[in-house]
Coordinates of C-alpha atoms in Angstrom, one line a residue:
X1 CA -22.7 23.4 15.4
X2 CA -22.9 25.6 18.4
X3 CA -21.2 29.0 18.1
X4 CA -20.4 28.6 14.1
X5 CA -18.2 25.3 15.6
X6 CA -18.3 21.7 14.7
X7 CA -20.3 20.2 17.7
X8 CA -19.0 17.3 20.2
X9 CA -20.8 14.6 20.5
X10 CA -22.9 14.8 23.7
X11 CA -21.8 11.3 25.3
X12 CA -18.2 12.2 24.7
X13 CA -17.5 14.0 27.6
X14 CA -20.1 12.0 30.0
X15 CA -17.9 8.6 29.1
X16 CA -14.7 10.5 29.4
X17 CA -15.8 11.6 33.1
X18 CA -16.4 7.9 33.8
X19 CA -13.4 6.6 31.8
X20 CA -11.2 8.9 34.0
X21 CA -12.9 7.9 37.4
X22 CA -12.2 3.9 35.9
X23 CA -8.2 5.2 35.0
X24 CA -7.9 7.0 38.8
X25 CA -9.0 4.4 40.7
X26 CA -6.4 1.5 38.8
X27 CA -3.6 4.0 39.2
X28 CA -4.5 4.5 43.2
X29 CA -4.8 0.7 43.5
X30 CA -1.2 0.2 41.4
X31 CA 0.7 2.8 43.7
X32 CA -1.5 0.9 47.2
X33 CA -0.1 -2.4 46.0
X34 CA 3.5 -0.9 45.8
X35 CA 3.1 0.4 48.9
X36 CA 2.2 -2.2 50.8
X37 CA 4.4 -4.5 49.1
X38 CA 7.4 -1.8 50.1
X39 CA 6.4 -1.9 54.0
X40 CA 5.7 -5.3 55.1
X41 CA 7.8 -7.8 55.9
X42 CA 8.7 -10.4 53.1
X43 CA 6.1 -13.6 53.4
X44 CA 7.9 -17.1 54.4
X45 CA 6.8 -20.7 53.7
X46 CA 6.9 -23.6 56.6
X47 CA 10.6 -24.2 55.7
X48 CA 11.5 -20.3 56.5
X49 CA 12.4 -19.7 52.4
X50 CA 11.0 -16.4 51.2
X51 CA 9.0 -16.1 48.8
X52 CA 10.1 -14.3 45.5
X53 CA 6.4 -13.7 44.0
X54 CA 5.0 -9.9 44.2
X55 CA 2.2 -8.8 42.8
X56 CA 4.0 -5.6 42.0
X57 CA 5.7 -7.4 39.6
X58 CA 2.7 -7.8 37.6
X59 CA 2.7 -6.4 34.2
X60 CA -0.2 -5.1 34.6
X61 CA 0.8 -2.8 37.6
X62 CA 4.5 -2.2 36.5
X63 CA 2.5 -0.6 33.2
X64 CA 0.0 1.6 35.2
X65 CA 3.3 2.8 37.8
X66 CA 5.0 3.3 34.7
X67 CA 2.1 5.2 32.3
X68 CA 3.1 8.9 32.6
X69 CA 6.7 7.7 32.0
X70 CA 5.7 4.9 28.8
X71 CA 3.1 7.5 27.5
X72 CA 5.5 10.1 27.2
X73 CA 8.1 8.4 25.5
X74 CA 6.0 6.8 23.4
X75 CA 4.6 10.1 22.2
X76 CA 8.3 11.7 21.7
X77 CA 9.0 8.4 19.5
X78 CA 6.1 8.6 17.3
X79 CA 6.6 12.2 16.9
X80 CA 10.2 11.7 16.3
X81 CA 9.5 9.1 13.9
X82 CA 7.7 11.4 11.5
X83 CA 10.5 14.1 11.9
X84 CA 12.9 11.7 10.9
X85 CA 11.1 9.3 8.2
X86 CA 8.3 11.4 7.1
X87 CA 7.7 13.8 4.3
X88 CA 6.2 17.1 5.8
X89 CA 3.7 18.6 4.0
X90 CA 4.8 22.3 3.1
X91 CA 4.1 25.1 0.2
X92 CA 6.6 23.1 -1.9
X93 CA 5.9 19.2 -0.8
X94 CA 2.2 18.0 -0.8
X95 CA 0.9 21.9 -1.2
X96 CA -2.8 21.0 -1.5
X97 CA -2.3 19.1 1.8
X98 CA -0.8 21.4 3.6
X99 CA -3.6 24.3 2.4
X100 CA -6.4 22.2 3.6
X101 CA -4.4 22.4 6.8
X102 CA -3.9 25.5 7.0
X103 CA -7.8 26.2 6.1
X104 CA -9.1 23.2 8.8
X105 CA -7.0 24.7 11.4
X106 CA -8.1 28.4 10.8
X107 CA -11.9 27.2 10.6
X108 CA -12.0 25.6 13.9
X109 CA -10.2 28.8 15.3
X110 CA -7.0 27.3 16.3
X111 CA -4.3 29.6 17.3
X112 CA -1.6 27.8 15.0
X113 CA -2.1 24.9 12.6
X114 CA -0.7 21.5 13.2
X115 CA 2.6 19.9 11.6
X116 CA 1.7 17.4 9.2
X117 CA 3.7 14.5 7.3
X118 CA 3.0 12.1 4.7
X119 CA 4.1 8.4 5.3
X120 CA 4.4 5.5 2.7
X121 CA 1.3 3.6 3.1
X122 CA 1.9 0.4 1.2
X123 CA -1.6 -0.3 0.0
X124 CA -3.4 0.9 3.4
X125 CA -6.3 3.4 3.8
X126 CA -5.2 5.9 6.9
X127 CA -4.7 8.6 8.9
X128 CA -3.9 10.2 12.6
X129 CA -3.5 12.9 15.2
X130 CA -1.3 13.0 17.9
X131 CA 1.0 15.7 20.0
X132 CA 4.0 15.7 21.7
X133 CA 4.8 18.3 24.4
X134 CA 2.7 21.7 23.3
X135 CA 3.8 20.4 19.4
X136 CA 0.4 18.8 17.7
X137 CA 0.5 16.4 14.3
X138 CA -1.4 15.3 11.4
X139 CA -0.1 12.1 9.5
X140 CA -1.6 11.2 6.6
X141 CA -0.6 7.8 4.7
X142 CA 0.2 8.3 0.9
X143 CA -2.6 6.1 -0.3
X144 CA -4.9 8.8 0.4
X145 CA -3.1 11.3 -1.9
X146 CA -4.3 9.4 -4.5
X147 CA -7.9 10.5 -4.5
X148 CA -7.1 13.8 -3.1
X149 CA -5.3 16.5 -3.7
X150 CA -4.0 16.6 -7.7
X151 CA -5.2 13.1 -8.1
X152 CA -8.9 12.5 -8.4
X153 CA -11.1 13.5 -5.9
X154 CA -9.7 16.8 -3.6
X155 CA -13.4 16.7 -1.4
X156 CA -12.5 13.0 0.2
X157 CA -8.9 14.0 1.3
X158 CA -9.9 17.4 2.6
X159 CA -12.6 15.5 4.9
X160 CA -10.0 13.1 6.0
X161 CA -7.3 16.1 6.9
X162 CA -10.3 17.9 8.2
X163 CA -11.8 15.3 10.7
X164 CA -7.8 14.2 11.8
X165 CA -7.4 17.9 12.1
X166 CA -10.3 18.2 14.7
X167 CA -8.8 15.6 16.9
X168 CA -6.2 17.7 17.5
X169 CA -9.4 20.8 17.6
X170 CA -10.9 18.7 20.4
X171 CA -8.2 17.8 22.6
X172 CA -8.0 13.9 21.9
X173 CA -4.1 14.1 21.4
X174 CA -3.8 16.1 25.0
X175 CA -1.0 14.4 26.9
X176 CA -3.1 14.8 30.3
X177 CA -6.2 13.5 28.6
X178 CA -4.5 10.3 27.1
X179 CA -3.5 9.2 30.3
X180 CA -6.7 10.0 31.8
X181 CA -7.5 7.5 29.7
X182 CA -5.3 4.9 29.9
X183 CA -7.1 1.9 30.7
X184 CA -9.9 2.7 27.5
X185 CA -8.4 -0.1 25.3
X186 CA -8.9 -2.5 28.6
X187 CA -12.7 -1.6 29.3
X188 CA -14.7 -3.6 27.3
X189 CA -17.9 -1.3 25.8
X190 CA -17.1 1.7 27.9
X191 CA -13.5 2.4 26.6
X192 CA -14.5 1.5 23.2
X193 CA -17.9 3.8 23.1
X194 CA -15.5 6.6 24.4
X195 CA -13.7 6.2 21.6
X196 CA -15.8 6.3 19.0
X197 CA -17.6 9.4 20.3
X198 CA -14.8 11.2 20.0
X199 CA -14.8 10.1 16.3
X200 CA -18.2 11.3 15.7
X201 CA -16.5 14.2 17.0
X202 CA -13.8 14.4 14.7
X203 CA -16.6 13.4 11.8
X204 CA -18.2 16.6 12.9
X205 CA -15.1 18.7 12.0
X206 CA -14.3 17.3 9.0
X207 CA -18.2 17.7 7.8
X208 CA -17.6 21.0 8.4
X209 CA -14.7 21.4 7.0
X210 CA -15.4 20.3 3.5
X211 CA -19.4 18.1 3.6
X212 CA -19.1 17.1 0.0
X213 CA -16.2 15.1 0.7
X214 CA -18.2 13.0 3.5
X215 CA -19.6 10.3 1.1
X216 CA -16.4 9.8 -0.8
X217 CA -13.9 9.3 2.6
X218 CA -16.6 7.0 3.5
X219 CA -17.3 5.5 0.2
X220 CA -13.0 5.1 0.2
X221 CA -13.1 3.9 3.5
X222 CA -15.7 0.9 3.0
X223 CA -13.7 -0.6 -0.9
X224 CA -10.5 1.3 -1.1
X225 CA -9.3 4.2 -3.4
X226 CA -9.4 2.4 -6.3
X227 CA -13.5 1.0 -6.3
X228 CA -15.3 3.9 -4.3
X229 CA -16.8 4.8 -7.4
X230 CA -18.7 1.8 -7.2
X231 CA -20.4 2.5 -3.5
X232 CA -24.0 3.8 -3.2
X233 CA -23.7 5.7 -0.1
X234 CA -27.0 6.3 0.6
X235 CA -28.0 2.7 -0.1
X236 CA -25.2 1.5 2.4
X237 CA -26.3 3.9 5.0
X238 CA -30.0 3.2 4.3
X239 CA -29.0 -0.7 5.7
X240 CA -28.3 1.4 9.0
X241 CA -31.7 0.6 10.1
X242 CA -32.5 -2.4 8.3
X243 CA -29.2 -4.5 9.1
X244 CA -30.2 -5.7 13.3
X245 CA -29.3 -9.0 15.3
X246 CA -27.2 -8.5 18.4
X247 CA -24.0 -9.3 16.9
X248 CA -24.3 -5.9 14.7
X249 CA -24.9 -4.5 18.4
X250 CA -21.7 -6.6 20.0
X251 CA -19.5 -5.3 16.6
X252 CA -20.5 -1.7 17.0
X253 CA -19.9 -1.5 20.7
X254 CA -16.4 -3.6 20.9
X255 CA -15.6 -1.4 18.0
X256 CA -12.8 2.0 18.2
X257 CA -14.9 3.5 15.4
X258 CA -18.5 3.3 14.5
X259 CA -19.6 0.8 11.8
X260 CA -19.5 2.3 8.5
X261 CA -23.4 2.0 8.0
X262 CA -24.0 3.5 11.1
X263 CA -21.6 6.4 10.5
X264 CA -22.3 7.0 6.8
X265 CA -26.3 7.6 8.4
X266 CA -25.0 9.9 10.2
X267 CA -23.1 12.1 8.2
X268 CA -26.3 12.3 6.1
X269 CA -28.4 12.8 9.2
X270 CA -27.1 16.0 10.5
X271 CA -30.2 16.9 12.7
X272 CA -28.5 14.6 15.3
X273 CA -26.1 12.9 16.9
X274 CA -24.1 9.9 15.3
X275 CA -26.1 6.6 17.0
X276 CA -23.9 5.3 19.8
X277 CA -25.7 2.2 21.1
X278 CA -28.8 1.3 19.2
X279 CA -29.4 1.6 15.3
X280 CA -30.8 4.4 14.0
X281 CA -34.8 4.5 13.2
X282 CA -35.7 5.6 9.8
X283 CA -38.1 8.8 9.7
X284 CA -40.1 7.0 7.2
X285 CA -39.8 3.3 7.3
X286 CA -41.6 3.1 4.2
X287 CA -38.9 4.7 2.4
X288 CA -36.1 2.2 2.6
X289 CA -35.6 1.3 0.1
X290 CA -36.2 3.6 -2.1
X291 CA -39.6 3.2 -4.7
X292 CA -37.6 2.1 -7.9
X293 CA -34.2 1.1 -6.2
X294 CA -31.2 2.4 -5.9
X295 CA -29.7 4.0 -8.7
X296 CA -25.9 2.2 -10.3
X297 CA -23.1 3.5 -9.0
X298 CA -19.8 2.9 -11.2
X299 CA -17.9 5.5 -12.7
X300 CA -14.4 5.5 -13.9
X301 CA -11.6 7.6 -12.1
X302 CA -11.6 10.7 -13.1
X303 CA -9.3 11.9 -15.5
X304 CA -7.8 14.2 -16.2
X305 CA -7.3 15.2 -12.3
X306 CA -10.3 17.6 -10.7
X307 CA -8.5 20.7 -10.0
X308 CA -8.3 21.9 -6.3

């Protein structure tokens, strides 16, 4: 953590450069097509019909002409759609929420903390960042209240708000840098690996935002609010190393975020960066597993609620 910050993982901004490049180069070759299409004379078959077809019409290029345009509105809707439908977190609605983002914010030296709603969740496990204009968000789906905050376990929400919090830290949620990136979800590997650097990013902000609550977002992430209790972190990021075959490889590199093995190592392993490509390697092999096993992990919820 460089200059008491959380630190970005090194091949974020090395694929971003090349993501960019990728995203410049379809947007120059969208706006060529147009413009040859625009100033040459129509094509005619042997019986002198014109033909209709153009390229330009593709949906392809009618997206990338259209992407400052679609990406803007589609920010203003989502943001919108939280104003309107969401319950924002305040002093009197959600208050330990809204303190952990008040504290996030101030830790990572931002000059004003984000907005941030709570959304019915319906059962699902989730959270995200995103901006509008020079306005920034946190949404965070109600599921998660129920091991944070009042409920049971403050430490796993706090990680949660703290990592969705650095997103916004980072710049991820920058209107410029989104549609610098525009083509990520079409480049196989490279788009992907982009991605989830910058969520070994956000990891590192929420780690230091609150670290005991590392293992129990993860723990919440890999069987739900209800059975975390029951995961063994270490032993689930222990198969990190031992788990190999090149379809954990292919999963890991089509995936948005890194596989929860892979990223619970390294949230234990802070003396270096989350693995991108490869599996990690085990300082001492001979360690994993553990002499004696792992110990069992079940507990009940707790109750009465942890205070804050």
């Amino acid at each position: 953590m460089p200059w008491d910050r959380p630190a970005r993982h090194p091949w974020e901004i090395p694929l971003l450069i090349v993501v960019i490049m990728i995203t410049a180069v379809a947007y120059l070759l969208a706006l060529l097509l147009m413009t040859v299409e625009l100033f040459t004379d129509p094509v005619v078959d042997e019986k002198g019909v014109e033909q209709t077809g153009s390229i330009v019409t593709s949906p392809y290029v009618l997206l990338l002409l259209f992407a400052p345009v679609l990406l803007w509105a589609g920010r203003g809707l989502n943001y919108a759609t939280q104003r309107a439908n969401g319950v924002k977190m305040s002093p009197t609605q959600f208050p330990e929420g809204f303190r952990m983002v008040q504290e996030a914010a101030a830790r990572f030296g931002m000059h004003k903390a984000p907005d941030a709603y709570v959304i019915l969740g319906n059962g699902q496990i989730n959270a995200f960042a995103s901006g509008h204009g020079f306005r920034r968000f946190v949404v965070v789906y109600s599921d998660l209240f129920e091991i944070g905050g009042a409920a049971r376990e403050p430490d796993g929400l706090a990680f949660i708000i703290g990592h969705e919090v650095g997103h916004i830290a980072a710049g991820h949620v920058s209107y410029w840098r989104q549609l610098g990136m525009f083509v990520a979800p079409w480049l196989p590997v490279i788009g992907s690996s982009l991605i989830r650097a910058q969520e070994y990013t956000a990891d590192n902000h929420g780690f230091c935002y609150r670290p005991p609550g590392a293992a129990t977002a993860m723990a919440t992430l890999a069987a739900g609010k209800y059975l975390n209790t029951d995961v063994g972190v270490d032993e689930m990021a222990d198969r990190a190393v031992l788990e190999r075959g090149g379809f954990i490889w292919l999963v890991n590199a089509m995936a948005s975020h890194p596989v929860l093995t892979w990223r619970m190592w390294a949230l234990r392993d802070r003396s270096r960066p989350g693995p991108m490509f490869w599996r990690p390697s085990a300082p001492h092999p001979g360690m994993i597993p553990p002499q004696g096993g792992y110990p069992l992990n079940s507990a009940p919820p707790a109750l009465p609620p942890k205070p804050v």
